[in-house]
């Protein structure tokens, strides 16, 4: 796909780093990878999608491929809390980030809320390393709380993962 706009997807965690672990032992790293691969499949004919990982491997944050020159960077995660009642979807962009990063985060959040029907925790700023590294519009999505039994069921299901992937795809296309 020559001349296409490039979008980087970063499925959080991987390999020896499972990320958060759900109440029935669902690993965040697996949900993130499944959703990212589905986003890639949905966008492959429209955008040049590149993933920081395509298998269950560990990549240190400083070893993740640079997204320089791409149109957008989206890091995909599941939230967790010590309280199982914590719930909802939120999206972050870098503290002090650009208006374009804010716009990307807002579009992703809007689509995720519409698709997943979870509580809207809003668009927020954070100083996450994966967002600080980028020089392109960047956002980090927290799909839902893997520590919440109801939300873990959604994150485990192929329908829930596909709904998340479709929402992220729509948000990216709206951004581009």
PDB file of C-alpha atoms in Angstrom:
ATOM      1  CA  UNK A   1       0.000   0.000   0.000  1.00  0.00           C
ATOM      2  CA  UNK A   2       2.414   2.697  -1.157  1.00  0.00           C
ATOM      3  CA  UNK A   3       1.723   6.324  -0.313  1.00  0.00           C
ATOM      4  CA  UNK A   4      -0.801   5.375   2.385  1.00  0.00           C
ATOM      5  CA  UNK A   5      -0.939   7.114   5.720  1.00  0.00           C
ATOM      6  CA  UNK A   6       0.717   5.143   8.489  1.00  0.00           C
ATOM      7  CA  UNK A   7      -0.955   4.411  11.827  1.00  0.00           C
ATOM      8  CA  UNK A   8       0.900   2.699  14.669  1.00  0.00           C
ATOM      9  CA  UNK A   9      -1.000   0.465  17.078  1.00  0.00           C
ATOM     10  CA  UNK A  10       0.613  -0.545  20.342  1.00  0.00           C
ATOM     11  CA  UNK A  11      -1.054  -3.549  22.002  1.00  0.00           C
ATOM     12  CA  UNK A  12      -0.075  -3.011  25.624  1.00  0.00           C
ATOM     13  CA  UNK A  13       2.179  -5.387  27.560  1.00  0.00           C
ATOM     14  CA  UNK A  14       3.148  -8.812  26.151  1.00  0.00           C
ATOM     15  CA  UNK A  15       5.380 -11.815  26.811  1.00  0.00           C
ATOM     16  CA  UNK A  16       6.573 -11.863  30.418  1.00  0.00           C
ATOM     17  CA  UNK A  17       4.454  -8.768  31.190  1.00  0.00           C
ATOM     18  CA  UNK A  18       0.795  -9.852  31.335  1.00  0.00           C
ATOM     19  CA  UNK A  19      -0.434  -6.402  32.327  1.00  0.00           C
ATOM     20  CA  UNK A  20      -3.496  -6.499  34.545  1.00  0.00           C
ATOM     21  CA  UNK A  21      -5.064  -9.887  35.242  1.00  0.00           C
ATOM     22  CA  UNK A  22      -8.839 -10.256  35.380  1.00  0.00           C
ATOM     23  CA  UNK A  23     -10.872 -11.990  38.038  1.00  0.00           C
ATOM     24  CA  UNK A  24     -11.004 -15.189  35.925  1.00  0.00           C
ATOM     25  CA  UNK A  25      -7.328 -14.974  34.929  1.00  0.00           C
ATOM     26  CA  UNK A  26      -7.817 -13.084  31.662  1.00  0.00           C
ATOM     27  CA  UNK A  27      -4.555 -11.331  30.733  1.00  0.00           C
ATOM     28  CA  UNK A  28      -4.596  -7.744  29.552  1.00  0.00           C
ATOM     29  CA  UNK A  29      -1.813  -8.511  27.072  1.00  0.00           C
ATOM     30  CA  UNK A  30      -4.052 -11.030  25.256  1.00  0.00           C
ATOM     31  CA  UNK A  31      -7.053  -8.697  24.980  1.00  0.00           C
ATOM     32  CA  UNK A  32      -4.855  -5.844  23.735  1.00  0.00           C
ATOM     33  CA  UNK A  33      -3.204  -7.988  21.065  1.00  0.00           C
ATOM     34  CA  UNK A  34      -6.509  -9.459  19.855  1.00  0.00           C
ATOM     35  CA  UNK A  35      -8.082  -6.009  19.575  1.00  0.00           C
ATOM     36  CA  UNK A  36      -5.043  -4.535  17.806  1.00  0.00           C
ATOM     37  CA  UNK A  37      -4.951  -7.378  15.266  1.00  0.00           C
ATOM     38  CA  UNK A  38      -8.674  -6.874  14.600  1.00  0.00           C
ATOM     39  CA  UNK A  39      -8.140  -3.117  14.115  1.00  0.00           C
ATOM     40  CA  UNK A  40      -5.369  -3.886  11.635  1.00  0.00           C
ATOM     41  CA  UNK A  41      -7.698  -6.193   9.690  1.00  0.00           C
ATOM     42  CA  UNK A  42     -10.456  -3.583   9.630  1.00  0.00           C
ATOM     43  CA  UNK A  43      -8.141  -0.817   8.400  1.00  0.00           C
ATOM     44  CA  UNK A  44      -5.760  -2.751   6.142  1.00  0.00           C
ATOM     45  CA  UNK A  45      -7.380  -1.598   2.887  1.00  0.00           C
ATOM     46  CA  UNK A  46      -7.560   2.049   3.973  1.00  0.00           C
ATOM     47  CA  UNK A  47      -4.436   2.738   6.024  1.00  0.00           C
ATOM     48  CA  UNK A  48      -0.924   1.338   6.402  1.00  0.00           C
ATOM     49  CA  UNK A  49      -1.273  -0.125   9.916  1.00  0.00           C
ATOM     50  CA  UNK A  50       1.847  -1.116  11.812  1.00  0.00           C
ATOM     51  CA  UNK A  51       1.892  -2.837  15.178  1.00  0.00           C
ATOM     52  CA  UNK A  52       4.582  -2.612  17.820  1.00  0.00           C
ATOM     53  CA  UNK A  53       4.026  -6.355  18.334  1.00  0.00           C
ATOM     54  CA  UNK A  54       2.023  -8.977  16.437  1.00  0.00           C
ATOM     55  CA  UNK A  55       2.667 -11.908  18.790  1.00  0.00           C
ATOM     56  CA  UNK A  56       2.939 -12.478  22.526  1.00  0.00           C
ATOM     57  CA  UNK A  57       6.400 -10.996  23.004  1.00  0.00           C
ATOM     58  CA  UNK A  58       7.760  -8.596  25.572  1.00  0.00           C
ATOM     59  CA  UNK A  59       9.065  -5.278  24.298  1.00  0.00           C
ATOM     60  CA  UNK A  60      10.560  -2.842  26.786  1.00  0.00           C
ATOM     61  CA  UNK A  61       8.985   0.584  26.452  1.00  0.00           C
ATOM     62  CA  UNK A  62      12.233   2.029  25.127  1.00  0.00           C
ATOM     63  CA  UNK A  63      12.430  -0.787  22.525  1.00  0.00           C
ATOM     64  CA  UNK A  64       9.015  -0.221  20.970  1.00  0.00           C
ATOM     65  CA  UNK A  65       9.281   0.926  17.352  1.00  0.00           C
ATOM     66  CA  UNK A  66       9.290   4.655  16.838  1.00  0.00           C
ATOM     67  CA  UNK A  67       6.136   6.043  15.281  1.00  0.00           C
ATOM     68  CA  UNK A  68       7.909   9.046  13.743  1.00  0.00           C
ATOM     69  CA  UNK A  69       6.453   9.901  10.371  1.00  0.00           C
ATOM     70  CA  UNK A  70       3.126   8.235  11.087  1.00  0.00           C
ATOM     71  CA  UNK A  71      -0.245   9.967  11.145  1.00  0.00           C
ATOM     72  CA  UNK A  72      -1.218   8.612  14.572  1.00  0.00           C
ATOM     73  CA  UNK A  73      -0.186   6.309  17.408  1.00  0.00           C
ATOM     74  CA  UNK A  74      -2.766   4.427  19.516  1.00  0.00           C
ATOM     75  CA  UNK A  75      -1.810   2.348  22.544  1.00  0.00           C
ATOM     76  CA  UNK A  76      -4.454  -0.209  23.565  1.00  0.00           C
ATOM     77  CA  UNK A  77      -4.953  -1.236  27.202  1.00  0.00           C
ATOM     78  CA  UNK A  78      -7.425  -2.565  29.764  1.00  0.00           C
ATOM     79  CA  UNK A  79      -7.884  -0.753  33.037  1.00  0.00           C
ATOM     80  CA  UNK A  80      -7.714  -2.356  36.488  1.00  0.00           C
ATOM     81  CA  UNK A  81      -8.417  -1.366  40.067  1.00  0.00           C
ATOM     82  CA  UNK A  82      -8.280  -3.046  43.469  1.00  0.00           C
ATOM     83  CA  UNK A  83     -12.023  -2.409  43.754  1.00  0.00           C
ATOM     84  CA  UNK A  84     -13.975  -4.759  41.467  1.00  0.00           C
ATOM     85  CA  UNK A  85     -16.755  -2.189  41.057  1.00  0.00           C
ATOM     86  CA  UNK A  86     -14.516   0.291  39.204  1.00  0.00           C
ATOM     87  CA  UNK A  87     -15.831   0.515  35.647  1.00  0.00           C
ATOM     88  CA  UNK A  88     -15.890   2.435  32.413  1.00  0.00           C
ATOM     89  CA  UNK A  89     -13.821   3.538  29.467  1.00  0.00           C
ATOM     90  CA  UNK A  90     -11.277   6.351  29.343  1.00  0.00           C
ATOM     91  CA  UNK A  91      -8.767   7.656  26.870  1.00  0.00           C
ATOM     92  CA  UNK A  92      -5.572   9.572  27.552  1.00  0.00           C
ATOM     93  CA  UNK A  93      -3.332  11.924  25.654  1.00  0.00           C
ATOM     94  CA  UNK A  94      -0.001  13.302  26.827  1.00  0.00           C
ATOM     95  CA  UNK A  95       0.063  16.005  29.461  1.00  0.00           C
ATOM     96  CA  UNK A  96       0.971  19.143  27.514  1.00  0.00           C
ATOM     97  CA  UNK A  97       0.145  17.267  24.306  1.00  0.00           C
ATOM     98  CA  UNK A  98      -0.985  18.794  21.058  1.00  0.00           C
ATOM     99  CA  UNK A  99      -4.490  19.723  20.013  1.00  0.00           C
ATOM    100  CA  UNK A 100      -4.264  16.889  17.473  1.00  0.00           C
ATOM    101  CA  UNK A 101      -3.546  14.349  20.222  1.00  0.00           C
ATOM    102  CA  UNK A 102      -6.545  15.669  22.146  1.00  0.00           C
ATOM    103  CA  UNK A 103      -8.723  15.387  19.029  1.00  0.00           C
ATOM    104  CA  UNK A 104      -7.545  11.796  18.426  1.00  0.00           C
ATOM    105  CA  UNK A 105      -8.299  10.886  22.058  1.00  0.00           C
ATOM    106  CA  UNK A 106     -11.747  12.498  21.901  1.00  0.00           C
ATOM    107  CA  UNK A 107     -12.688  10.669  18.688  1.00  0.00           C
ATOM    108  CA  UNK A 108     -11.509   7.329  20.062  1.00  0.00           C
ATOM    109  CA  UNK A 109     -13.365   7.863  23.342  1.00  0.00           C
ATOM    110  CA  UNK A 110     -16.589   8.827  21.558  1.00  0.00           C
ATOM    111  CA  UNK A 111     -16.528   5.691  19.410  1.00  0.00           C
ATOM    112  CA  UNK A 112     -15.593   3.384  22.289  1.00  0.00           C
ATOM    113  CA  UNK A 113     -18.416   4.697  24.489  1.00  0.00           C
ATOM    114  CA  UNK A 114     -20.923   4.294  21.681  1.00  0.00           C
ATOM    115  CA  UNK A 115     -19.743   0.777  20.854  1.00  0.00           C
ATOM    116  CA  UNK A 116     -18.971  -0.730  24.266  1.00  0.00           C
ATOM    117  CA  UNK A 117     -21.793   1.030  26.168  1.00  0.00           C
ATOM    118  CA  UNK A 118     -19.585   1.499  29.229  1.00  0.00           C
ATOM    119  CA  UNK A 119     -19.526   4.433  31.634  1.00  0.00           C
ATOM    120  CA  UNK A 120     -17.759   7.425  30.119  1.00  0.00           C
ATOM    121  CA  UNK A 121     -14.767   8.195  32.360  1.00  0.00           C
ATOM    122  CA  UNK A 122     -13.692  10.890  29.909  1.00  0.00           C
ATOM    123  CA  UNK A 123     -10.645  12.047  28.039  1.00  0.00           C
ATOM    124  CA  UNK A 124      -7.745  12.828  30.340  1.00  0.00           C
ATOM    125  CA  UNK A 125      -4.104  13.783  30.251  1.00  0.00           C
ATOM    126  CA  UNK A 126      -1.305  11.619  31.598  1.00  0.00           C
ATOM    127  CA  UNK A 127       2.445  11.443  31.452  1.00  0.00           C
ATOM    128  CA  UNK A 128       2.626   7.801  30.318  1.00  0.00           C
ATOM    129  CA  UNK A 129       5.949   6.909  28.724  1.00  0.00           C
ATOM    130  CA  UNK A 130       4.304   5.489  25.586  1.00  0.00           C
ATOM    131  CA  UNK A 131       2.690   8.887  25.025  1.00  0.00           C
ATOM    132  CA  UNK A 132       5.793  10.937  25.863  1.00  0.00           C
ATOM    133  CA  UNK A 133       7.944   9.161  23.266  1.00  0.00           C
ATOM    134  CA  UNK A 134       5.835  10.138  20.309  1.00  0.00           C
ATOM    135  CA  UNK A 135       6.181  13.165  18.111  1.00  0.00           C
ATOM    136  CA  UNK A 136       2.937  12.299  16.344  1.00  0.00           C
ATOM    137  CA  UNK A 137      -0.666  12.575  17.563  1.00  0.00           C
ATOM    138  CA  UNK A 138      -0.920   9.889  20.257  1.00  0.00           C
ATOM    139  CA  UNK A 139      -3.571   8.417  22.523  1.00  0.00           C
ATOM    140  CA  UNK A 140      -3.863   5.560  24.992  1.00  0.00           C
ATOM    141  CA  UNK A 141      -7.231   3.842  25.348  1.00  0.00           C
ATOM    142  CA  UNK A 142      -8.359   1.978  28.457  1.00  0.00           C
ATOM    143  CA  UNK A 143     -11.116  -0.185  26.972  1.00  0.00           C
ATOM    144  CA  UNK A 144     -12.761  -1.264  30.247  1.00  0.00           C
ATOM    145  CA  UNK A 145     -11.819  -2.628  33.674  1.00  0.00           C
ATOM    146  CA  UNK A 146     -10.486  -6.169  33.453  1.00  0.00           C
ATOM    147  CA  UNK A 147     -10.765  -6.253  37.271  1.00  0.00           C
ATOM    148  CA  UNK A 148     -14.563  -5.794  37.074  1.00  0.00           C
ATOM    149  CA  UNK A 149     -16.320  -9.151  36.507  1.00  0.00           C
ATOM    150  CA  UNK A 150     -18.960  -7.700  34.144  1.00  0.00           C
ATOM    151  CA  UNK A 151     -16.426  -5.767  32.101  1.00  0.00           C
ATOM    152  CA  UNK A 152     -14.020  -8.706  32.049  1.00  0.00           C
ATOM    153  CA  UNK A 153     -16.773 -10.782  30.381  1.00  0.00           C
ATOM    154  CA  UNK A 154     -17.011  -8.132  27.654  1.00  0.00           C
ATOM    155  CA  UNK A 155     -13.228  -7.997  27.221  1.00  0.00           C
ATOM    156  CA  UNK A 156     -13.016 -11.806  27.053  1.00  0.00           C
ATOM    157  CA  UNK A 157     -15.748 -12.198  24.423  1.00  0.00           C
ATOM    158  CA  UNK A 158     -14.965 -12.147  20.720  1.00  0.00           C
ATOM    159  CA  UNK A 159     -17.959  -9.810  20.259  1.00  0.00           C
ATOM    160  CA  UNK A 160     -16.627  -7.375  22.861  1.00  0.00           C
ATOM    161  CA  UNK A 161     -13.158  -7.412  21.317  1.00  0.00           C
ATOM    162  CA  UNK A 162     -14.586  -6.910  17.825  1.00  0.00           C
ATOM    163  CA  UNK A 163     -16.761  -4.021  19.057  1.00  0.00           C
ATOM    164  CA  UNK A 164     -13.684  -2.385  20.598  1.00  0.00           C
ATOM    165  CA  UNK A 165     -11.720  -2.887  17.368  1.00  0.00           C
ATOM    166  CA  UNK A 166     -14.505  -1.387  15.257  1.00  0.00           C
ATOM    167  CA  UNK A 167     -14.714   1.616  17.582  1.00  0.00           C
ATOM    168  CA  UNK A 168     -10.964   2.221  17.445  1.00  0.00           C
ATOM    169  CA  UNK A 169     -11.022   1.849  13.651  1.00  0.00           C
ATOM    170  CA  UNK A 170     -13.842   4.386  13.330  1.00  0.00           C
ATOM    171  CA  UNK A 171     -12.040   6.791  15.639  1.00  0.00           C
ATOM    172  CA  UNK A 172      -8.822   6.537  13.636  1.00  0.00           C
ATOM    173  CA  UNK A 173     -10.616   7.015  10.319  1.00  0.00           C
ATOM    174  CA  UNK A 174     -12.501  10.017  11.667  1.00  0.00           C
ATOM    175  CA  UNK A 175      -9.184  11.457  12.865  1.00  0.00           C
ATOM    176  CA  UNK A 176      -7.507  10.969   9.477  1.00  0.00           C
TER     177      UNK A 176
END
